[in-house]
Each structure stands twice: as C-alpha cells, then as structure tokens.
CSV table of C-alpha atoms and ligand atoms in Angstrom, one decimal:
chain,number,residue,atom,x,y,z
A,290,UNK,CA,-4.7,15.8,14.3
A,291,UNK,CA,-2.1,14.1,16.5
A,292,UNK,CA,1.0,12.4,15.1
A,293,UNK,CA,3.2,10.1,17.1
A,294,UNK,CA,6.6,9.1,15.5
A,295,UNK,CA,8.3,6.0,16.8
A,296,UNK,CA,11.8,5.2,15.4
A,297,UNK,CA,14.4,2.7,16.2
A,298,UNK,CA,16.5,-0.2,15.0
A,299,UNK,CA,15.3,-3.7,14.0
A,300,UNK,CA,13.7,-5.8,16.7
A,301,UNK,CA,13.7,-2.9,19.2
A,302,UNK,CA,10.0,-3.4,20.0
A,303,UNK,CA,8.9,-0.3,18.1
A,304,UNK,CA,6.1,-2.1,16.2
A,305,UNK,CA,4.6,-3.5,19.4
A,306,UNK,CA,4.8,-0.1,21.1
A,307,UNK,CA,3.3,1.6,18.1
A,308,UNK,CA,0.4,-0.9,18.0
A,309,UNK,CA,-0.3,-0.5,21.7
A,310,UNK,CA,-0.2,3.3,21.6
A,311,UNK,CA,-2.5,3.3,18.5
A,312,UNK,CA,-5.0,1.0,20.3
A,313,UNK,CA,-4.8,3.1,23.5
A,314,UNK,CA,-5.6,6.4,21.8
A,315,UNK,CA,-7.8,4.9,19.0
A,316,UNK,CA,-5.4,6.2,16.4
A,317,UNK,CA,-4.5,4.7,13.0
A,318,UNK,CA,-1.1,2.8,12.9
A,319,UNK,CA,1.3,2.6,9.9
A,320,UNK,CA,4.2,0.1,10.1
A,321,UNK,CA,6.4,1.9,7.5
A,322,UNK,CA,8.9,-1.0,7.6
A,323,UNK,CA,6.3,-3.1,5.9
A,324,UNK,CA,6.3,-0.8,2.9
A,325,UNK,CA,10.1,-1.3,2.5
A,326,UNK,CA,9.7,-5.0,3.1
A,327,UNK,CA,7.0,-5.2,0.4
A,328,UNK,CA,9.3,-3.5,-2.1
A,329,UNK,CA,12.2,-5.9,-1.1
A,330,UNK,CA,9.9,-8.9,-1.4
A,331,UNK,CA,8.7,-7.9,-4.9
A,332,UNK,CA,12.3,-7.5,-6.0
A,333,UNK,CA,13.2,-11.0,-4.7
A,334,UNK,CA,10.1,-12.6,-6.2
A,335,UNK,CA,10.8,-11.1,-9.6
A,336,UNK,CA,14.4,-12.4,-9.4
A,337,UNK,CA,15.9,-8.9,-9.3
A,338,UNK,CA,18.7,-7.4,-7.2
A,339,UNK,CA,17.5,-5.3,-4.2
A,340,UNK,CA,20.7,-3.2,-4.5
A,341,UNK,CA,20.0,-2.2,-8.1
A,342,UNK,CA,18.1,1.0,-8.3
A,343,UNK,CA,16.3,0.0,-11.5
A,344,UNK,CA,14.9,-3.2,-10.0
A,345,UNK,CA,14.0,-1.5,-6.7
A,346,UNK,CA,12.2,1.5,-8.3
A,347,UNK,CA,10.1,-0.8,-10.6
A,348,UNK,CA,9.1,-2.7,-7.5
A,349,UNK,CA,8.3,0.4,-5.4
A,350,UNK,CA,5.9,1.5,-8.2
A,351,UNK,CA,3.9,-1.7,-7.5
A,352,UNK,CA,4.0,-1.7,-3.7
A,353,UNK,CA,0.2,-1.3,-3.5
A,354,UNK,CA,-0.2,-4.8,-5.0
A,355,UNK,CA,1.4,-6.5,-1.9
A,356,UNK,CA,-0.8,-7.9,0.8
A,357,UNK,CA,0.8,-6.3,3.9
A,358,UNK,CA,-0.3,-9.3,6.0
A,359,UNK,CA,1.8,-11.8,3.9
A,360,UNK,CA,3.9,-13.8,6.4
A,361,UNK,CA,6.8,-13.8,4.0
A,362,UNK,CA,7.2,-10.0,4.7
A,363,UNK,CA,8.3,-10.9,8.2
A,364,UNK,CA,11.3,-13.1,7.4
A,365,UNK,CA,14.9,-11.9,8.0
A,366,UNK,CA,15.8,-12.4,4.3
A,367,UNK,CA,12.9,-10.0,3.4
A,368,UNK,CA,14.2,-7.6,6.1
A,369,UNK,CA,17.7,-7.7,4.6
A,370,UNK,CA,16.3,-7.0,1.1
A,371,UNK,CA,14.1,-4.2,2.6
A,372,UNK,CA,17.2,-2.5,4.1
A,373,UNK,CA,18.9,-2.7,0.7
A,374,UNK,CA,16.1,-1.1,-1.3
A,375,UNK,CA,15.7,1.4,1.6
A,376,UNK,CA,19.1,2.8,0.9
A,377,UNK,CA,18.0,3.9,-2.6
A,378,UNK,CA,16.8,7.6,-2.6
A,379,UNK,CA,14.3,7.1,-5.4
A,380,UNK,CA,12.6,4.3,-3.5
A,381,UNK,CA,12.4,6.5,-0.4
A,382,UNK,CA,10.9,9.3,-2.5
A,383,UNK,CA,8.2,7.1,-3.9
A,384,UNK,CA,7.1,5.9,-0.4
A,385,UNK,CA,7.3,9.4,1.2
A,386,UNK,CA,4.1,10.8,-0.1
A,387,UNK,CA,2.1,7.7,1.0
A,388,UNK,CA,3.4,8.0,4.5
A,389,UNK,CA,2.9,11.7,4.8
A,390,UNK,CA,-0.6,11.5,3.5
A,391,UNK,CA,-1.4,8.7,6.0
A,392,UNK,CA,-0.2,11.0,8.9
A,393,UNK,CA,-2.1,14.0,7.6
A,394,UNK,CA,-5.3,12.0,6.8
A,395,UNK,CA,-5.4,8.8,8.9
A,396,UNK,CA,-7.9,6.3,7.5
A,397,UNK,CA,-11.4,5.7,8.9
A,398,UNK,CA,-11.6,9.2,10.2
A,399,UNK,CA,-9.2,8.6,13.1
A,400,UNK,CA,-8.1,11.7,15.0
A,401,UNK,CA,-4.4,10.7,15.0
A,402,UNK,CA,-1.8,8.4,13.6
A,403,UNK,CA,1.2,6.5,15.0
A,404,UNK,CA,3.9,5.8,12.4
A,405,UNK,CA,6.9,3.5,13.2
A,406,UNK,CA,10.1,3.2,11.2
A,407,UNK,CA,13.6,4.7,10.9
A,408,UNK,CA,13.1,8.2,9.7
A,409,UNK,CA,9.6,9.2,10.9
A,410,UNK,CA,10.7,11.9,13.3
A,411,UNK,CA,13.6,13.1,11.1
A,412,UNK,CA,12.2,13.1,7.6
A,413,UNK,CA,8.6,11.9,7.2
A,414,UNK,CA,6.9,13.8,10.0
A,415,UNK,CA,9.5,16.3,11.4
A,416,UNK,CA,6.6,18.2,13.0
A,417,UNK,CA,5.2,15.2,14.8
A,418,UNK,CA,3.5,16.1,18.1
A,419,UNK,CA,5.5,13.3,19.9
A,420,UNK,CA,8.7,11.6,18.9
A,421,UNK,CA,10.1,8.5,20.6
A,422,UNK,CA,13.4,6.8,19.7
A,423,UNK,CA,13.4,3.3,21.1
A,424,UNK,CA,16.5,1.1,21.3
A,425,UNK,CA,18.1,-1.8,23.0
A,426,UNK,CA,21.6,-3.3,22.7
A,427,UNK,CA,22.0,-5.6,19.8
A,428,UNK,CA,22.4,-8.8,21.8
A,429,UNK,CA,19.1,-8.2,23.6
A,430,UNK,CA,17.3,-7.5,20.3
A,431,UNK,CA,18.9,-10.7,18.8
A,432,UNK,CA,17.7,-12.7,21.8
A,433,UNK,CA,14.2,-11.4,21.5
A,434,UNK,CA,14.0,-12.2,17.8
A,435,UNK,CA,15.6,-15.6,18.4
A,436,UNK,CA,12.9,-16.5,21.1
A,437,UNK,CA,10.2,-15.2,18.8
A,438,UNK,CA,11.4,-17.5,15.9
A,439,UNK,CA,12.5,-20.6,17.8
A,440,UNK,CA,11.0,-20.5,21.3
A,441,UNK,CA,13.3,-22.5,23.6
A,442,UNK,CA,14.3,-24.9,20.8
A,443,UNK,CA,16.9,-22.8,19.0
A,444,UNK,CA,20.6,-23.6,18.7
A,445,UNK,CA,23.5,-21.3,19.5
A,446,UNK,CA,24.3,-21.3,15.7
A,447,UNK,CA,20.8,-19.9,14.9
A,448,UNK,CA,21.2,-17.2,17.6
A,449,UNK,CA,24.6,-16.2,16.2
A,450,UNK,CA,23.1,-16.0,12.7
A,451,UNK,CA,20.3,-13.7,13.8
A,452,UNK,CA,22.9,-11.5,15.7
A,453,UNK,CA,25.1,-11.2,12.6
A,454,UNK,CA,22.1,-10.3,10.4
A,455,UNK,CA,20.9,-7.6,12.9
A,456,UNK,CA,24.4,-6.1,13.1
A,457,UNK,CA,24.6,-6.0,9.3
A,458,UNK,CA,21.1,-4.4,9.0
A,459,UNK,CA,21.9,-1.8,11.8
A,460,UNK,CA,25.1,-0.9,10.0
A,461,UNK,CA,23.3,-0.4,6.6
A,462,UNK,CA,20.5,1.5,8.2
A,463,UNK,CA,22.7,3.8,10.2
A,464,UNK,CA,25.3,4.5,7.6
A,465,UNK,CA,23.3,5.1,4.4
A,466,UNK,CA,23.5,8.6,3.1
A,467,UNK,CA,19.7,9.2,2.7
A,468,UNK,CA,17.5,9.3,5.8
A,469,UNK,CA,19.9,7.3,8.1
A,470,UNK,CA,18.6,5.8,11.3
A,471,UNK,CA,19.2,8.3,14.0
A,472,UNK,CA,17.1,10.0,16.7
A,473,UNK,CA,15.5,13.3,15.9
A,474,UNK,CA,17.0,16.2,17.9
A,475,UNK,CA,13.7,16.5,19.9
A,476,UNK,CA,13.0,12.8,20.3
A,477,UNK,CA,12.6,11.1,23.7
A,478,UNK,CA,15.1,8.3,24.0
A,479,UNK,CA,13.8,5.0,25.4
A,480,UNK,CA,16.3,2.2,26.1
A,481,UNK,CA,14.4,-1.1,26.4
A,482,UNK,CA,17.4,-3.3,27.1
A,483,UNK,CA,16.2,-4.1,30.7
A,484,UNK,CA,12.5,-3.4,30.3
A,485,UNK,CA,9.6,-5.5,29.2
A,486,UNK,CA,7.0,-4.1,26.8
A,487,UNK,CA,4.5,-3.1,29.5
A,488,UNK,CA,7.1,-0.9,31.2
A,489,UNK,CA,8.1,0.6,27.9
A,490,UNK,CA,4.4,1.3,27.1
A,491,UNK,CA,3.9,3.0,30.5
A,492,UNK,CA,7.0,5.1,30.0
A,493,UNK,CA,5.9,6.1,26.5
A,494,UNK,CA,2.4,7.1,27.8
A,495,UNK,CA,3.8,9.3,30.5
A,496,UNK,CA,6.1,11.0,28.0
A,497,UNK,CA,3.2,11.6,25.6
A,498,UNK,CA,0.8,12.7,28.3
A,499,UNK,CA,3.5,15.0,29.7
B,652,C5P,O1,11.2,-2.1,10.8
B,652,C5P,P1,11.5,-3.2,9.8
B,652,C5P,O2,12.5,-4.2,10.3
B,652,C5P,O3,10.3,-3.9,9.4
B,652,C5P,O4,12.1,-2.5,8.5
B,652,C5P,C1,12.7,-3.2,7.5
B,652,C5P,C2,13.8,-2.3,6.8
B,652,C5P,O5,13.1,-1.2,6.1
B,652,C5P,C3,14.7,-1.6,7.8
B,652,C5P,O6,15.9,-2.4,8.0
B,652,C5P,C4,15.1,-0.3,7.1
B,652,C5P,O7,16.2,-0.4,6.2
B,652,C5P,C5,13.9,0.0,6.2
B,652,C5P,N1,13.1,1.1,6.8
B,652,C5P,C6,13.4,2.4,6.5
B,652,C5P,N2,12.7,3.4,6.9
B,652,C5P,C7,11.6,3.2,7.6
B,652,C5P,C8,11.1,1.9,7.9
B,652,C5P,C9,11.9,0.9,7.5
B,652,C5P,O8,14.5,2.6,5.9
B,652,C5P,N3,10.8,4.3,7.9
C-alpha cells in the first residue's frame, strides 16, 4: 500500500495536484477538506453555530448523509464554516478514523491512496510514503480563486473580499491548537507562487519517483 499525503493552505492547488497524482498512479483520492465542509454545511443548514462544539459534533455524526458532490460544499461561506468546525477537537476525532481507514484500505481494491488536507502528513498518516506541503503566497491564491469564481468579470471589491476571507481562514487553520496547518518535518515543500499546475505536477512526480 502506498500513501501520498498532500497538505497546504486554502486555494494552494493541493486538490488539483492530488487528483492528478491519483489518476497517474491509479490510486484512490480523498479530499479530506470536503469532510469538514460537509460538517460545516450541515451546521449552517440546521441553523446552528459552527463554533459551538455541540452543534458541530451533532453534524459530524451525520457526515455520511452529505453528498460530497453538492456544489454548495465549494462556496467560501461553507469553507469558513468548515474551518470553524475543524478547530473543534471532537470533530477532528470523529473524522480521523474514516480518513485513516481510507488510507489503509483504499476503495475499489486500489493499491494506494492520495489524501489532501491540512494535517495528513502530521496527524492522519504520519507514516505516509510521500509527503508534500504545497503553498503559494496569499495574493496569488486569492487571484486564482477570484479567476475561478468570476473569470475576467470580477471587480476589485470582490477580489479584496476573497483575499480577506483567505487570510482569515489561513489564520484560523494555522493557529488552532489541535492539528494546526504546518508542514510535517519530513515533507517536501513545493511553492507554487510562480508555477502552473503542470509544472507542479512534474515536480511532485519527480519527488515521489525519487
Ligand atoms: O481544503 P478545503 O479548503 O476544502 O478545507 C476546508 C477547511 O477544512 C479548511 O479551511 C480547514 O479548516 C479544514 N480542514 C482541516 N483538515 C483537513 C482538511 C481540511 O482542518 N485535513
């Protein structure tokens, strides 16, 4: 079994990289952020408060009910709710077993798994065969997210809003006490500020293939 851990901040390109690596090696892929997003969305839909442990834990117990392809999972407001529920240790504990078991027994008999998130190399799979920490400066990540959402039609106000939201989420994800976002000691660091996804993919492949 081969496990590849990809961690990094919001909009760093880790999801795209993880999908490309999984397709290349014919491994299973788990977007662990989608699990936290699903918990955040369940709390918002039930009118609860994502910062309240009781509401978040009740939602985490029902995470299997959420369709992980629901487009509402991808909005920035769901992302913000996700990062709030993700700071609650009981929520992380509930999602931990599912993620570990995916890595140990990938679905459909696949011979390996690629997991992307914030704490895969540090907490979920500390013994992963390969660990990559991908990052880019926050303005570059905000520009990428802005182009994705608005194409060339967006206003400066919309860009500034995305930038502020990403800064807030980075701050929450890096400074929480449980499983904060940080590179594992043995992770390869990949800065994508000046690279496109193809270059990042090639670089990741050469790190993995040694
Ligand atoms: O990666 P994505 O933006 O979808 O993640 C949404 C939120 O879920 C993150 O801001 C982070 O707070 C949380 N998360 C986490 N641990 C992971 C994956 C995501 O805390 N492994």
